Amino acid sequence: MYPDSIRPDATRSVADPPQIGHMGASRQRPARAHGLRGMGRAGELGVLVACAALSAGLLYFGTGLHPIPWLTWAAPLPVLVIASRTTAVRACLAAMAAWAVGGTNMWELQRDRMEVPIPVALLTVVLPALVAAVAVLLFRALVRRGRLWSAAAVVPAVWVSAEYLVATLTPNGAIWSLAHTQAGVPPVVQLAALTGGWGISFLLTAVPAALAVSAAPRRRAGERPWRVAATALTLALLVAAGGAVRLALAEPYGTERKVALLASRQQDDWAPIDTPRGRERLREVLARVRALPPGTDAVVLPEGGFVTTAADLPLISRPLAALARERRMDVVAGVIVTDANRNTAMFFPAGGGEPGVYHKQHMVPGVEPYVPGDRMFLRSGTGVAICKDLDFPELARAYRRTGAQVMLLPAWDFDLDGWQHARTTVLRGVENGFWAVRSAANGNLTVSDPYGRVRAETATTGLAPTVLTATIGTGAARTLYTWAGDWFAWLCLALAVLLPASAILRRRRAE
């Protein structure tokens, strides 16, 4: 019997002697010993740059504001394939370059539209690049130690752990999660009902990691890396098939309701209600709501549709409350209360009575200077939140746990992110099984069902009035995620720690 460190390997040649490690002999350079030898330094560098550039291109078009879903699955593959064939430093640089370049697809939105400070905008590029570098280095180390299953699992575990920590510890929420790239693929997105978006991100990175393992140079005779890839591909097919079955067996929606979404001329038009322009805008909105089809049960107006002080708030609330009673429809309107420094959504019930008030809880960093609220608003199975609030899975889950079946959501958006930000809300609806009615001033008017199917949608530029009507149900779907919460994210956090630690302990024991 041979010790592990000097076991003969049928795949080694005379030019590739055994690595003796702690017994004193110097190791062969990894890049020369595995897959790139004979190419020369220039050839090796060319392959490395090509793989990094390919991953960067796939990331650029497979993520961001208008992602091509199937590209997301392939994006990490080139860098992971080259990682086990080159040095750790080069693998790290390739990963960082690919994710940094790919992440520039959000730069126009952040700098030109949102005017996010440069350090903050750079952080959204640098942070994913650092996470990718850590994942690739761990993948490389585990592959080269023959820990193939661990290598395939560590990449998604690290990535999901980072997504979860960003979503829970920063003011950005889960907006940069890879899961949103699949929001337009209903069979895949059904996985969110079990695991939250974390399961989708795991699958998106696990499949390329498993394929890269199967393509890695073999270090021992008898290795069957194809089994890792076959398992990951089978899992992906099972998820898609299970999602298709769930869609086919979708629960009935209960009583139907007609809703309307209305975005009036709003871009750069922040006239307070006590000005002639402010009063004119209110009259325009009232006229357009009155013109909605008979039988409309609810109308959602955009975030920040009205601007007022607390003293002048009745100038808005009284006519809207009267209109809600007159038309027997619920009315949700976005109101900025300047002296209270609040971004507010007001709910005027169809049956009359005191309007409900909700204060936005999560602000866009560097853009919104408002005081955040700390309470939900829920009435008869209908919840109200505002725009970025639904970037945070915990708030959406809390609403569903307290009985929300329909979420009415005034929103703003910044034109370019209309589709992408609406799909964040679609994903929250699948995670928790509720309807989402989202009215964005400078984005999309979107209605989605508890299974992530978009029932109605149209874009608005904020330059002209836009109206969208749709029929929704009052029934919601039950999901494991609502009940169990972020169990899958915690599992990934454990794997991200235990897999590398296990490899280190095993190596020390062998020594």
mmCIF file of N, CA and C in Angstrom, residues 94-185:
data_model
loop_
_atom_site.group_PDB
_atom_site.id
_atom_site.type_symbol
_atom_site.label_atom_id
_atom_site.label_comp_id
_atom_site.label_asym_id
_atom_site.label_seq_id
_atom_site.Cartn_x
_atom_site.Cartn_y
_atom_site.Cartn_z
ATOM 1 N N ALA A 94 -8.590 36.110 -13.168
ATOM 2 C CA ALA A 94 -9.562 35.846 -14.237
ATOM 3 C C ALA A 94 -10.988 35.981 -13.719
ATOM 4 N N ALA A 95 -11.249 35.429 -12.529
ATOM 5 C CA ALA A 95 -12.591 35.515 -11.944
ATOM 6 C C ALA A 95 -12.970 36.957 -11.641
ATOM 7 N N MET A 96 -12.056 37.692 -11.033
ATOM 8 C CA MET A 96 -12.355 39.082 -10.695
ATOM 9 C C MET A 96 -12.599 39.922 -11.932
ATOM 10 N N ALA A 97 -11.782 39.718 -12.964
ATOM 11 C CA ALA A 97 -11.954 40.491 -14.190
ATOM 12 C C ALA A 97 -13.287 40.182 -14.860
ATOM 13 N N ALA A 98 -13.643 38.900 -14.911
ATOM 14 C CA ALA A 98 -14.889 38.507 -15.570
ATOM 15 C C ALA A 98 -16.101 39.113 -14.874
ATOM 16 N N TRP A 99 -16.140 39.008 -13.553
ATOM 17 C CA TRP A 99 -17.316 39.503 -12.834
ATOM 18 C C TRP A 99 -17.327 41.032 -12.770
ATOM 19 N N ALA A 100 -16.159 41.652 -12.731
ATOM 20 C CA ALA A 100 -16.132 43.117 -12.721
ATOM 21 C C ALA A 100 -16.614 43.677 -14.049
ATOM 22 N N VAL A 101 -16.117 43.122 -15.156
ATOM 23 C CA VAL A 101 -16.552 43.596 -16.469
ATOM 24 C C VAL A 101 -18.019 43.269 -16.698
ATOM 25 N N GLY A 102 -18.433 42.059 -16.336
ATOM 26 C CA GLY A 102 -19.835 41.688 -16.496
ATOM 27 C C GLY A 102 -20.764 42.564 -15.684
ATOM 28 N N GLY A 103 -20.303 43.033 -14.521
ATOM 29 C CA GLY A 103 -21.131 43.858 -13.646
ATOM 30 C C GLY A 103 -21.323 45.282 -14.117
ATOM 31 N N THR A 104 -20.623 45.695 -15.160
ATOM 32 C CA THR A 104 -20.798 47.061 -15.654
ATOM 33 C C THR A 104 -22.118 47.250 -16.384
ATOM 34 N N ASN A 105 -22.891 46.176 -16.555
ATOM 35 C CA ASN A 105 -24.190 46.319 -17.219
ATOM 36 C C ASN A 105 -25.188 47.125 -16.384
ATOM 37 N N MET A 106 -24.859 47.408 -15.120
ATOM 38 C CA MET A 106 -25.726 48.218 -14.268
ATOM 39 C C MET A 106 -25.200 49.644 -14.103
ATOM 40 N N TRP A 107 -24.098 49.962 -14.751
ATOM 41 C CA TRP A 107 -23.439 51.237 -14.503
ATOM 42 C C TRP A 107 -24.282 52.425 -14.965
ATOM 43 N N GLU A 108 -24.890 52.333 -16.138
ATOM 44 C CA GLU A 108 -25.695 53.444 -16.653
ATOM 45 C C GLU A 108 -26.861 53.749 -15.716
ATOM 46 N N LEU A 109 -27.512 52.703 -15.229
ATOM 47 C CA LEU A 109 -28.624 52.912 -14.307
ATOM 48 C C LEU A 109 -28.162 53.613 -13.041
ATOM 49 N N GLN A 110 -27.077 53.144 -12.458
ATOM 50 C CA GLN A 110 -26.649 53.669 -11.168
ATOM 51 C C GLN A 110 -26.068 55.070 -11.263
ATOM 52 N N ARG A 111 -25.274 55.327 -12.281
ATOM 53 C CA ARG A 111 -24.611 56.628 -12.357
ATOM 54 C C ARG A 111 -25.446 57.672 -13.095
ATOM 55 N N ASP A 112 -26.071 57.304 -14.220
ATOM 56 C CA ASP A 112 -26.774 58.298 -15.031
ATOM 57 C C ASP A 112 -28.201 58.536 -14.568
ATOM 58 N N ARG A 113 -28.898 57.484 -14.146
ATOM 59 C CA ARG A 113 -30.296 57.636 -13.765
ATOM 60 C C ARG A 113 -30.468 57.842 -12.264
ATOM 61 N N MET A 114 -29.826 57.002 -11.472
ATOM 62 C CA MET A 114 -30.001 57.086 -10.021
ATOM 63 C C MET A 114 -29.009 58.048 -9.368
ATOM 64 N N GLU A 115 -27.937 58.389 -10.095
ATOM 65 C CA GLU A 115 -26.899 59.286 -9.589
ATOM 66 C C GLU A 115 -26.305 58.778 -8.274
ATOM 67 N N VAL A 116 -26.100 57.474 -8.221
ATOM 68 C CA VAL A 116 -25.477 56.860 -7.052
ATOM 69 C C VAL A 116 -24.028 57.330 -6.957
ATOM 70 N N PRO A 117 -23.531 57.665 -5.778
ATOM 71 C CA PRO A 117 -22.126 58.063 -5.643
ATOM 72 C C PRO A 117 -21.182 57.007 -6.213
ATOM 73 N N ILE A 118 -20.091 57.470 -6.806
ATOM 74 C CA ILE A 118 -19.154 56.552 -7.468
ATOM 75 C C ILE A 118 -18.653 55.446 -6.533
ATOM 76 N N PRO A 119 -18.283 55.735 -5.272
ATOM 77 C CA PRO A 119 -17.832 54.637 -4.405
ATOM 78 C C PRO A 119 -18.891 53.547 -4.221
ATOM 79 N N VAL A 120 -20.163 53.963 -4.110
ATOM 80 C CA VAL A 120 -21.234 52.975 -3.950
ATOM 81 C C VAL A 120 -21.414 52.172 -5.240
ATOM 82 N N ALA A 121 -21.382 52.869 -6.372
ATOM 83 C CA ALA A 121 -21.525 52.181 -7.658
ATOM 84 C C ALA A 121 -20.375 51.204 -7.884
ATOM 85 N N LEU A 122 -19.173 51.605 -7.512
ATOM 86 C CA LEU A 122 -18.018 50.712 -7.663
ATOM 87 C C LEU A 122 -18.150 49.485 -6.771
ATOM 88 N N LEU A 123 -18.729 49.674 -5.589
ATOM 89 C CA LEU A 123 -18.884 48.547 -4.670
ATOM 90 C C LEU A 123 -19.761 47.461 -5.272
ATOM 91 N N THR A 124 -20.792 47.861 -6.028
ATOM 92 C CA THR A 124 -21.668 46.868 -6.640
ATOM 93 C C THR A 124 -20.969 46.102 -7.749
ATOM 94 N N VAL A 125 -19.844 46.605 -8.230
ATOM 95 C CA VAL A 125 -19.041 45.885 -9.216
ATOM 96 C C VAL A 125 -17.964 45.051 -8.527
ATOM 97 N N VAL A 126 -17.331 45.646 -7.536
ATOM 98 C CA VAL A 126 -16.191 45.002 -6.876
ATOM 99 C C VAL A 126 -16.635 43.838 -5.994
ATOM 100 N N LEU A 127 -17.736 44.016 -5.253
ATOM 101 C CA LEU A 127 -18.153 42.972 -4.317
ATOM 102 C C LEU A 127 -18.454 41.641 -5.005
ATOM 103 N N PRO A 128 -19.271 41.612 -6.083
ATOM 104 C CA PRO A 128 -19.462 40.325 -6.770
ATOM 105 C C PRO A 128 -18.159 39.742 -7.313
ATOM 106 N N ALA A 129 -17.235 40.616 -7.748
ATOM 107 C CA ALA A 129 -15.957 40.125 -8.254
ATOM 108 C C ALA A 129 -15.158 39.440 -7.150
ATOM 109 N N LEU A 130 -15.176 39.998 -5.953
ATOM 110 C CA LEU A 130 -14.465 39.379 -4.830
ATOM 111 C C LEU A 130 -15.106 38.049 -4.439
ATOM 112 N N VAL A 131 -16.430 38.017 -4.424
ATOM 113 C CA VAL A 131 -17.129 36.767 -4.098
ATOM 114 C C VAL A 131 -16.789 35.691 -5.127
ATOM 115 N N ALA A 132 -16.802 36.071 -6.405
ATOM 116 C CA ALA A 132 -16.470 35.115 -7.457
ATOM 117 C C ALA A 132 -15.041 34.611 -7.310
ATOM 118 N N ALA A 133 -14.121 35.485 -6.936
ATOM 119 C CA ALA A 133 -12.728 35.078 -6.769
ATOM 120 C C ALA A 133 -12.595 34.044 -5.653
ATOM 121 N N VAL A 134 -13.278 34.272 -4.533
ATOM 122 C CA VAL A 134 -13.237 33.316 -3.424
ATOM 123 C C VAL A 134 -13.802 31.966 -3.859
ATOM 124 N N ALA A 135 -14.943 32.007 -4.556
ATOM 125 C CA ALA A 135 -15.566 30.760 -4.999
ATOM 126 C C ALA A 135 -14.668 29.991 -5.957
ATOM 127 N N VAL A 136 -14.045 30.688 -6.889
ATOM 128 C CA VAL A 136 -13.177 30.037 -7.878
ATOM 129 C C VAL A 136 -11.923 29.457 -7.213
ATOM 130 N N LEU A 137 -11.337 30.178 -6.274
ATOM 131 C CA LEU A 137 -10.143 29.665 -5.591
ATOM 132 C C LEU A 137 -10.470 28.412 -4.781
ATOM 133 N N LEU A 138 -11.609 28.409 -4.092
ATOM 134 C CA LEU A 138 -11.993 27.214 -3.352
ATOM 135 C C LEU A 138 -12.290 26.051 -4.296
ATOM 136 N N PHE A 139 -12.949 26.351 -5.395
ATOM 137 C CA PHE A 139 -13.215 25.324 -6.407
ATOM 138 C C PHE A 139 -11.908 24.714 -6.906
ATOM 139 N N ARG A 140 -10.958 25.555 -7.244
ATOM 140 C CA ARG A 140 -9.664 25.085 -7.756
ATOM 141 C C ARG A 140 -8.958 24.199 -6.736
ATOM 142 N N ALA A 141 -8.938 24.658 -5.483
ATOM 143 C CA ALA A 141 -8.237 23.895 -4.443
ATOM 144 C C ALA A 141 -8.874 22.526 -4.241
ATOM 145 N N LEU A 142 -10.192 22.454 -4.227
ATOM 146 C CA LEU A 142 -10.869 21.183 -3.988
ATOM 147 C C LEU A 142 -10.730 20.240 -5.176
ATOM 148 N N VAL A 143 -10.808 20.764 -6.384
ATOM 149 C CA VAL A 143 -10.616 19.919 -7.570
ATOM 150 C C VAL A 143 -9.226 19.304 -7.559
ATOM 151 N N ARG A 144 -8.218 20.091 -7.242
ATOM 152 C CA ARG A 144 -6.839 19.612 -7.281
ATOM 153 C C ARG A 144 -6.522 18.637 -6.146
ATOM 154 N N ARG A 145 -7.400 18.581 -5.162
ATOM 155 C CA ARG A 145 -7.254 17.591 -4.095
ATOM 156 C C ARG A 145 -8.162 16.388 -4.307
ATOM 157 N N GLY A 146 -8.830 16.354 -5.452
ATOM 158 C CA GLY A 146 -9.689 15.227 -5.768
ATOM 159 C C GLY A 146 -11.038 15.258 -5.079
ATOM 160 N N ARG A 147 -11.395 16.380 -4.448
ATOM 161 C CA ARG A 147 -12.688 16.506 -3.768
ATOM 162 C C ARG A 147 -13.706 17.063 -4.771
ATOM 163 N N LEU A 148 -14.119 16.216 -5.706
ATOM 164 C CA LEU A 148 -14.906 16.687 -6.844
ATOM 165 C C LEU A 148 -16.314 17.130 -6.443
ATOM 166 N N TRP A 149 -16.983 16.354 -5.616
ATOM 167 C CA TRP A 149 -18.322 16.723 -5.189
ATOM 168 C C TRP A 149 -18.292 18.008 -4.367
ATOM 169 N N SER A 150 -17.310 18.125 -3.518
ATOM 170 C CA SER A 150 -17.173 19.345 -2.716
ATOM 171 C C SER A 150 -16.896 20.549 -3.594
ATOM 172 N N ALA A 151 -16.078 20.361 -4.630
ATOM 173 C CA ALA A 151 -15.770 21.466 -5.539
ATOM 174 C C ALA A 151 -17.023 21.961 -6.242
ATOM 175 N N ALA A 152 -17.854 21.023 -6.683
ATOM 176 C CA ALA A 152 -19.077 21.416 -7.379
ATOM 177 C C ALA A 152 -20.058 22.123 -6.456
ATOM 178 N N ALA A 153 -20.026 21.784 -5.172
ATOM 179 C CA ALA A 153 -20.979 22.374 -4.223
ATOM 180 C C ALA A 153 -20.488 23.682 -3.619
ATOM 181 N N VAL A 154 -19.181 23.867 -3.559
ATOM 182 C CA VAL A 154 -18.672 25.045 -2.855
ATOM 183 C C VAL A 154 -18.948 26.333 -3.626
ATOM 184 N N VAL A 155 -18.961 26.280 -4.954
ATOM 185 C CA VAL A 155 -19.213 27.492 -5.746
ATOM 186 C C VAL A 155 -20.612 28.042 -5.471
ATOM 187 N N PRO A 156 -21.679 27.251 -5.629
ATOM 188 C CA PRO A 156 -23.003 27.797 -5.314
ATOM 189 C C PRO A 156 -23.177 28.127 -3.838
ATOM 190 N N ALA A 157 -22.536 27.366 -2.952
ATOM 191 C CA ALA A 157 -22.666 27.653 -1.528
ATOM 192 C C ALA A 157 -22.092 29.024 -1.186
ATOM 193 N N VAL A 158 -20.931 29.326 -1.718
ATOM 194 C CA VAL A 158 -20.311 30.633 -1.465
ATOM 195 C C VAL A 158 -21.146 31.748 -2.080
ATOM 196 N N TRP A 159 -21.617 31.534 -3.304
ATOM 197 C CA TRP A 159 -22.362 32.596 -3.986
ATOM 198 C C TRP A 159 -23.678 32.895 -3.264
ATOM 199 N N VAL A 160 -24.424 31.859 -2.905
ATOM 200 C CA VAL A 160 -25.700 32.075 -2.217
ATOM 201 C C VAL A 160 -25.463 32.688 -0.842
ATOM 202 N N SER A 161 -24.419 32.268 -0.155
ATOM 203 C CA SER A 161 -24.104 32.859 1.147
ATOM 204 C C SER A 161 -23.881 34.357 1.018
ATOM 205 N N ALA A 162 -23.152 34.756 -0.020
ATOM 206 C CA ALA A 162 -22.900 36.182 -0.237
ATOM 207 C C ALA A 162 -24.196 36.926 -0.563
ATOM 208 N N GLU A 163 -25.035 36.352 -1.413
ATOM 209 C CA GLU A 163 -26.316 36.979 -1.725
ATOM 210 C C GLU A 163 -27.148 37.178 -0.467
ATOM 211 N N TYR A 164 -27.189 36.170 0.360
ATOM 212 C CA TYR A 164 -28.005 36.238 1.581
ATOM 213 C C TYR A 164 -27.471 37.291 2.551
ATOM 214 N N LEU A 165 -26.164 37.329 2.731
ATOM 215 C CA LEU A 165 -25.580 38.307 3.645
ATOM 216 C C LEU A 165 -25.804 39.730 3.153
ATOM 217 N N VAL A 166 -25.670 39.948 1.842
ATOM 218 C CA VAL A 166 -25.930 41.275 1.280
ATOM 219 C C VAL A 166 -27.395 41.654 1.482
ATOM 220 N N ALA A 167 -28.299 40.698 1.260
ATOM 221 C CA ALA A 167 -29.734 40.981 1.377
ATOM 222 C C ALA A 167 -30.146 41.311 2.805
ATOM 223 N N THR A 168 -29.466 40.732 3.790
ATOM 224 C CA THR A 168 -29.872 40.910 5.183
ATOM 225 C C THR A 168 -29.063 41.974 5.915
ATOM 226 N N LEU A 169 -27.856 42.274 5.454
ATOM 227 C CA LEU A 169 -26.974 43.176 6.207
ATOM 228 C C LEU A 169 -26.765 44.524 5.537
ATOM 229 N N THR A 170 -27.235 44.707 4.321
ATOM 230 C CA THR A 170 -27.024 45.969 3.609
ATOM 231 C C THR A 170 -28.372 46.568 3.212
ATOM 232 N N PRO A 171 -28.397 47.856 2.850
ATOM 233 C CA PRO A 171 -29.656 48.489 2.427
ATOM 234 C C PRO A 171 -30.046 48.180 0.990
ATOM 235 N N ASN A 172 -29.326 47.288 0.327
ATOM 236 C CA ASN A 172 -29.622 46.987 -1.072
ATOM 237 C C ASN A 172 -30.608 45.839 -1.249
ATOM 238 N N GLY A 173 -30.787 45.017 -0.226
ATOM 239 C CA GLY A 173 -31.698 43.895 -0.356
ATOM 240 C C GLY A 173 -31.158 42.843 -1.309
ATOM 241 N N ALA A 174 -32.080 42.079 -1.889
ATOM 242 C CA ALA A 174 -31.690 40.962 -2.764
ATOM 243 C C ALA A 174 -31.736 41.344 -4.235
ATOM 244 N N ILE A 175 -31.612 42.629 -4.535
ATOM 245 C CA ILE A 175 -31.814 43.095 -5.901
ATOM 246 C C ILE A 175 -30.771 42.540 -6.868
ATOM 247 N N TRP A 176 -29.562 42.208 -6.399
ATOM 248 C CA TRP A 176 -28.530 41.726 -7.319
ATOM 249 C C TRP A 176 -28.453 40.200 -7.383
ATOM 250 N N SER A 177 -29.444 39.536 -6.790
ATOM 251 C CA SER A 177 -29.469 38.076 -6.820
ATOM 252 C C SER A 177 -29.593 37.548 -8.250
ATOM 253 N N LEU A 178 -28.865 36.480 -8.547
ATOM 254 C CA LEU A 178 -28.958 35.849 -9.863
ATOM 255 C C LEU A 178 -30.340 35.268 -10.129
ATOM 256 N N ALA A 179 -31.095 34.996 -9.070
ATOM 257 C CA ALA A 179 -32.408 34.371 -9.234
ATOM 258 C C ALA A 179 -33.332 35.204 -10.113
ATOM 259 N N HIS A 180 -33.197 36.524 -10.091
ATOM 260 C CA HIS A 180 -34.093 37.385 -10.860
ATOM 261 C C HIS A 180 -33.915 37.204 -12.366
ATOM 262 N N THR A 181 -32.768 36.678 -12.785
ATOM 263 C CA THR A 181 -32.555 36.466 -14.219
ATOM 264 C C THR A 181 -33.485 35.403 -14.780
ATOM 265 N N GLN A 182 -34.044 34.559 -13.916
ATOM 266 C CA GLN A 182 -34.912 33.475 -14.360
ATOM 267 C C GLN A 182 -36.393 33.790 -14.114
ATOM 268 N N ALA A 183 -36.705 35.026 -13.719
ATOM 269 C CA ALA A 183 -38.088 35.375 -13.392
ATOM 270 C C ALA A 183 -39.009 35.272 -14.599
ATOM 271 N N GLY A 184 -38.448 35.288 -15.793
ATOM 272 C CA GLY A 184 -39.255 35.106 -16.990
ATOM 273 C C GLY A 184 -39.353 33.667 -17.446
ATOM 274 N N VAL A 185 -38.864 32.730 -16.626
ATOM 275 C CA VAL A 185 -38.911 31.296 -16.952
ATOM 276 C C VAL A 185 -39.747 30.610 -15.867
#
